[in-house]
Amino acid sequence: MLNNWLNARAAKQFHESHEGQTRILLRRLLDVSKQDDPFKGTESEFFLSMASAMFQSAYGYHIQGHDDPFFKGAKEAIEHLFNAHMYTNFWVNIFPALSYVPDWFHGTGWKRTAREWRKQKEWTMNSTLQWTKDQVTAGSAEPSILGALLDHKLTSKWTQEDKEYRLKELGMILYSGGTDTSANVLVKFVAAMVLNPKVQAKAQQEIDTVLGPLKLPKVEDEERLPYVRNLVMETLRSHPVLPIAVPHVCYEDDVYRGYDIPKGTVLIGNIWAMSRDESIYKDPEVFDPDRFLDPKVPPLSAFGWGRRKCPGVYYGQAAVFTSIASLLATFNLTKKLDSNGREIIPEIEDGSNSMTLYVPQHPIERISSNQVSKPVV
């Protein structure tokens, strides 16, 4: 269903939204750069920017800031979703039979937590879709995916109840798949630039040479900025957002390297191992965008593969490229200093009980203006 709005051609309709949200992000980062710990604020602004773009695309709704009730509700729902999927958070994930234990039994507090989280998620899904429905009814709705699906041939054969349910879930899928992951890429980009200042300088030089001092990058400039494009691919390779891919299911009996894999087996791709395959990526621990100058070196499948490949791959690529290119065009990213004036080297580590990699809260000293003549405002 989403292919109608998110395929390579259709995704172009969202480019203007990406560019507009990126400019808002740059303005907000100017304020963040004045804070004592700019990275913490930067990470938060990345998430808000990606969420704003997705809400506009999915619902036609403009998030009003960090305290926006729809934004806060969706963010909380996604946090609950990720926590619920971590096996070690709840014993029932390991022993499904525990779901049949009565609520009054000792140790079943997780059931109450699940009900509270479900109630919060339902409020978020109901309120956001209802807002879009109200706008459509009033004739004041902006173009959006869910707004279009309310009266579309793809949903015409569904019952009203079924349509409501599916569109609510679709909205949550769009938000969860297009916000946290994209924001996480930007966090990894910041760490990579702090660790590789020569790469940062080379990318900035390309932008200044190709676009000049008075123009911010757009999605359409990607072909003219090959080094920046390769830098984005190298960020996705060197620091994959999901080191372990989302689960797939084997749809027929198979044999892999002598191992019998029965139909129905859950398979999880090791993206981290793929990103470190020295037969494909020479010196994999080195951050080198130029490796992709060799046409034999493929980009990492950061968006998955097969039938469950992320349907928003073109949407996500455009959002990430626009953000990274614009950040390079307007800001310098430098290391934080300790109390003795020595540089702190940031590390990208496994998050505690997390599906993603994370960056500690203190990798940069400042985010300073690179080109004050750029039309950020």
XYZ file of C-alpha atoms in Angstrom:
377
model
C 0.000 0.000 0.000
C 2.703 2.491 0.977
C 4.467 1.956 -2.336
C 1.987 4.363 -3.937
C 3.409 7.211 -1.839
C 6.940 6.105 -1.025
C 8.342 4.620 -4.243
C 11.260 6.387 -5.944
C 9.059 8.668 -8.042
C 6.320 9.344 -5.487
C 8.784 10.144 -2.679
C 9.839 13.281 -4.575
C 6.635 14.964 -3.437
C 8.100 15.101 0.077
C 11.413 16.731 -0.875
C 10.129 20.239 -0.233
C 8.965 19.167 3.219
C 12.384 17.666 3.993
C 14.117 20.868 2.948
C 11.745 23.044 4.954
C 12.158 20.964 8.110
C 15.934 20.991 7.672
C 15.982 24.783 7.639
C 13.935 24.828 10.830
C 16.450 22.380 12.326
C 19.359 24.662 11.412
C 17.696 27.652 13.067
C 17.066 25.676 16.248
C 20.664 24.410 16.268
C 21.906 27.996 16.278
C 20.296 28.293 19.722
C 21.542 24.868 20.824
C 25.113 25.823 19.903
C 25.089 28.374 22.726
C 24.363 25.758 25.403
C 26.998 24.306 27.738
C 26.352 20.771 26.484
C 25.296 21.254 22.846
C 25.254 17.574 21.927
C 22.369 16.684 24.216
C 20.270 19.424 22.673
C 21.434 18.504 19.185
C 20.281 14.914 19.576
C 16.869 16.100 20.751
C 16.550 18.507 17.819
C 17.402 15.748 15.343
C 14.543 13.654 16.673
C 12.113 16.588 16.592
C 13.102 17.449 13.018
C 12.559 13.934 11.689
C 9.306 13.587 13.620
C 8.058 16.903 12.239
C 8.735 15.822 8.663
C 7.001 12.492 9.188
C 3.948 14.014 10.900
C 3.577 16.478 8.046
C 3.877 13.710 5.441
C 1.662 11.179 7.218
C -1.005 13.400 8.799
C -0.580 16.853 7.283
C 0.111 18.045 10.830
C 2.779 20.576 11.842
C 4.414 19.807 15.188
C 4.638 22.941 17.323
C 7.721 22.008 19.340
C 8.990 19.596 21.962
C 5.862 20.063 24.098
C 3.415 19.323 21.289
C 0.960 16.725 22.693
C 0.905 14.625 19.512
C 4.700 14.603 19.346
C 5.069 13.701 23.021
C 2.442 10.993 22.734
C 3.999 9.393 19.658
C 7.493 9.564 21.127
C 6.326 7.885 24.323
C 4.466 5.191 22.376
C 7.577 4.348 20.347
C 9.720 4.186 23.482
C 7.219 1.740 24.963
C 7.217 -0.287 21.753
C 10.994 -0.655 21.713
C 11.087 -1.499 25.421
C 8.398 -4.135 24.986
C 10.369 -5.841 22.221
C 13.540 -6.213 24.274
C 13.568 -9.822 25.456
C 15.208 -9.139 28.799
C 12.713 -6.460 29.829
C 9.851 -8.901 30.361
C 9.985 -12.603 31.178
C 6.926 -13.200 29.000
C 9.068 -12.449 25.950
C 11.168 -15.490 26.815
C 8.402 -17.673 28.244
C 5.177 -16.852 26.315
C 3.169 -19.232 28.505
C 3.361 -16.608 31.275
C 0.685 -14.653 29.414
C -1.835 -17.184 30.777
C -0.931 -16.543 34.424
C -3.803 -14.723 36.248
C -3.347 -11.000 36.885
C -3.563 -11.489 40.662
C -0.558 -13.825 40.668
C 2.696 -12.499 42.132
C 5.090 -11.107 39.516
C 2.485 -10.180 36.895
C 2.922 -6.423 37.232
C 4.059 -6.440 33.618
C 0.426 -7.019 32.632
C -0.599 -3.740 34.211
C 2.301 -2.030 32.469
C 1.213 -3.531 29.143
C -2.346 -2.268 29.616
C -1.140 1.238 30.465
C 1.176 1.303 27.468
C -1.569 0.013 25.181
C -3.955 2.692 26.427
C -1.353 5.392 25.791
C -0.637 4.059 22.296
C -4.342 3.933 21.436
C -4.801 7.553 22.550
C -1.952 8.628 20.301
C -3.219 6.695 17.272
C -6.835 7.784 17.778
C -6.141 11.469 18.366
C -3.744 11.954 15.460
C -5.950 10.220 12.895
C -9.034 12.019 14.218
C -7.253 15.349 13.744
C -6.574 14.491 10.095
C -10.183 13.350 9.588
C -11.458 16.625 11.045
C -9.237 18.625 8.707
C -10.426 16.642 5.680
C -14.066 17.136 6.686
C -13.513 20.874 7.137
C -11.813 21.135 3.749
C -8.640 22.559 5.288
C -6.414 19.473 5.176
C -2.925 19.632 3.727
C -1.880 16.781 1.407
C -0.899 13.722 3.457
C -0.685 9.955 3.140
C -3.416 9.143 5.652
C -5.594 11.997 4.465
C -5.530 10.544 0.957
C -6.229 7.013 2.182
C -9.398 8.092 3.998
C -11.139 8.146 0.631
C -9.044 6.090 -1.775
C -9.755 3.101 -3.989
C -7.155 1.109 -2.047
C -9.348 1.316 1.056
C -12.771 1.404 -0.614
C -13.483 -2.284 0.020
C -12.665 -2.115 3.719
C -15.336 -1.765 6.343
C -15.255 1.502 8.268
C -14.029 -0.303 11.368
C -11.290 -2.076 9.445
C -10.227 1.155 7.748
C -9.967 2.977 11.084
C -7.852 0.209 12.576
C -5.510 -0.122 9.615
C -4.944 3.602 9.144
C -4.186 4.075 12.834
C -1.618 1.286 12.720
C -0.215 2.602 9.447
C 0.340 6.000 11.006
C 2.262 4.437 13.879
C 4.323 2.358 11.443
C 5.245 5.447 9.436
C 6.234 7.347 12.556
C 8.212 4.566 14.213
C 10.014 3.605 11.017
C 10.857 7.098 9.839
C 11.745 9.044 12.967
C 13.998 7.293 15.468
C 16.120 5.550 12.840
C 16.744 8.660 10.728
C 17.525 10.778 13.787
C 19.922 8.066 14.928
C 21.798 8.317 11.615
C 22.334 12.037 12.228
C 23.702 11.310 15.698
C 26.210 8.868 14.191
C 27.095 11.455 11.557
C 27.966 13.995 14.259
C 30.258 11.507 15.994
C 31.865 10.528 12.679
C 32.629 14.152 11.795
C 34.097 14.851 15.218
C 36.338 11.807 14.828
C 37.235 12.587 11.210
C 37.750 16.347 10.796
C 39.535 15.929 7.446
C 36.480 14.169 6.029
C 34.278 16.964 7.364
C 36.494 19.624 5.772
C 36.585 17.826 2.417
C 32.798 17.557 2.322
C 32.411 21.220 3.246
C 34.832 22.182 0.487
C 32.794 20.252 -2.077
C 29.590 21.974 -0.991
C 31.166 25.436 -1.130
C 32.732 24.761 -4.526
C 29.592 23.352 -6.131
C 26.870 25.447 -4.505
C 28.700 28.576 -3.420
C 28.255 30.517 -0.172
C 24.621 31.568 -0.636
C 22.798 28.299 -1.303
C 21.805 25.490 1.015
C 21.823 21.934 -0.383
C 18.626 20.387 -1.704
C 17.780 16.772 -2.474
C 18.227 17.502 -6.180
C 21.869 18.466 -5.529
C 22.859 14.940 -4.495
C 24.267 14.005 -7.912
C 26.400 17.161 -7.884
C 27.803 16.332 -4.449
C 29.270 12.824 -4.871
C 31.590 13.058 -1.867
C 28.748 14.088 0.435
C 26.602 11.296 -1.003
C 29.378 8.789 -0.319
C 29.826 10.258 3.168
C 26.180 9.468 3.903
C 26.649 5.899 2.657
C 29.788 5.531 4.767
C 27.913 6.758 7.845
C 25.270 4.094 7.256
C 27.979 1.454 6.764
C 30.360 2.306 9.568
C 27.651 2.882 12.174
C 24.533 0.927 11.137
C 21.501 2.100 13.081
C 20.277 -1.461 13.616
C 23.362 -3.704 13.946
C 21.000 -6.661 14.052
C 18.250 -6.476 11.432
C 14.544 -6.852 12.058
C 13.443 -10.509 12.083
C 12.422 -12.298 8.891
C 10.749 -15.691 8.493
C 11.963 -18.414 6.149
C 9.006 -19.116 3.827
C 10.316 -22.504 2.655
C 12.795 -25.149 3.781
C 16.349 -24.048 3.023
C 19.976 -25.088 3.464
C 22.689 -22.548 4.296
C 26.328 -23.575 4.683
C 25.283 -27.103 5.528
C 22.652 -26.045 8.065
C 19.044 -27.117 7.548
C 16.663 -24.184 8.039
C 13.028 -25.351 8.272
C 10.171 -23.307 6.896
C 8.896 -20.841 9.490
C 12.282 -20.320 11.160
C 12.895 -16.771 12.386
C 15.999 -15.339 10.702
C 17.883 -12.248 11.859
C 20.472 -10.676 9.583
C 23.787 -9.626 11.141
C 24.187 -6.199 9.561
C 27.139 -5.386 11.809
C 29.074 -8.390 10.484
C 28.207 -7.389 6.919
C 29.536 -3.876 7.533
C 32.838 -5.357 8.767
C 33.317 -7.837 5.896
C 36.897 -7.138 4.796
C 36.350 -8.956 1.513
C 33.945 -6.152 0.577
C 35.021 -3.164 2.688
C 38.787 -2.754 2.956
C 39.889 -1.469 6.380
C 36.295 -1.505 7.661
C 37.124 0.389 10.864
C 38.376 3.364 8.830
C 35.774 6.008 7.961
C 36.437 6.449 4.239
C 33.719 7.828 1.932
C 36.049 7.363 -1.040
C 35.691 3.584 -0.798
C 32.451 3.955 -2.754
C 34.289 5.445 -5.735
C 34.945 1.824 -6.636
C 31.776 0.622 -8.424
C 32.454 -2.883 -7.099
C 31.926 -1.710 -3.506
C 28.185 -1.841 -2.748
C 26.426 0.278 -0.140
C 25.392 -1.557 3.004
C 21.784 -2.728 3.032
C 20.960 -0.369 5.893
C 17.256 -0.359 4.986
C 16.911 -4.125 4.942
C 16.207 -6.451 2.038
C 13.637 -8.768 0.556
C 9.901 -8.415 1.001
C 10.384 -6.686 4.358
C 12.773 -4.046 3.078
C 11.848 -0.666 4.531
C 9.135 0.794 2.242
C 10.329 4.292 3.105
C 13.881 3.828 1.825
C 13.654 6.666 -0.734
C 11.896 8.926 1.755
C 14.524 8.216 4.404
C 17.483 8.631 2.063
C 16.245 12.046 0.964
C 15.642 13.206 4.537
C 19.062 12.052 5.737
C 20.965 13.478 2.756
C 19.283 16.882 3.039
C 19.984 17.096 6.768
C 23.613 15.961 6.587
C 24.482 18.128 3.589
C 22.885 21.192 5.215
C 24.651 20.569 8.530
C 27.971 20.365 6.697
C 27.177 23.574 4.835
C 26.429 25.598 7.950
C 28.235 24.185 10.986
C 31.596 22.919 12.193
C 31.612 19.998 14.639
C 34.542 19.793 17.054
C 35.552 17.646 20.027
C 34.755 18.454 23.629
C 37.641 19.226 25.981
C 38.073 17.848 29.491
C 39.016 19.927 32.536
C 42.684 19.691 31.528
C 42.071 20.986 28.040
C 42.527 17.595 26.390
C 40.189 16.419 23.654
C 37.591 13.798 24.583
C 37.398 11.096 21.939
C 33.757 10.023 21.453
C 32.905 6.355 21.108
C 29.878 4.756 19.522
C 28.833 1.918 21.786
C 26.155 -0.663 22.352
C 23.308 0.898 24.276
C 22.290 -0.925 27.435
C 19.411 -3.248 26.515
C 18.910 -1.406 23.238
C 18.390 -2.330 19.598
C 20.558 0.558 18.383
C 24.065 1.898 18.877
C 24.383 5.156 20.752
C 26.819 8.002 21.331
C 27.660 9.154 24.876
C 26.228 12.525 25.867
C 29.495 14.460 25.609
C 31.276 14.051 22.281
C 31.439 17.656 21.052
C 32.623 20.909 22.478
C 30.753 23.176 20.119
C 28.645 23.434 17.014
C 29.935 26.634 15.493
C 28.692 28.501 12.454
C 30.625 27.535 9.337
C 29.073 29.888 6.799
C 27.139 32.730 8.396
C 26.179 33.907 4.917
C 24.166 30.755 4.289
C 20.418 31.545 4.340
C 19.629 29.525 7.455
C 16.882 31.853 8.629
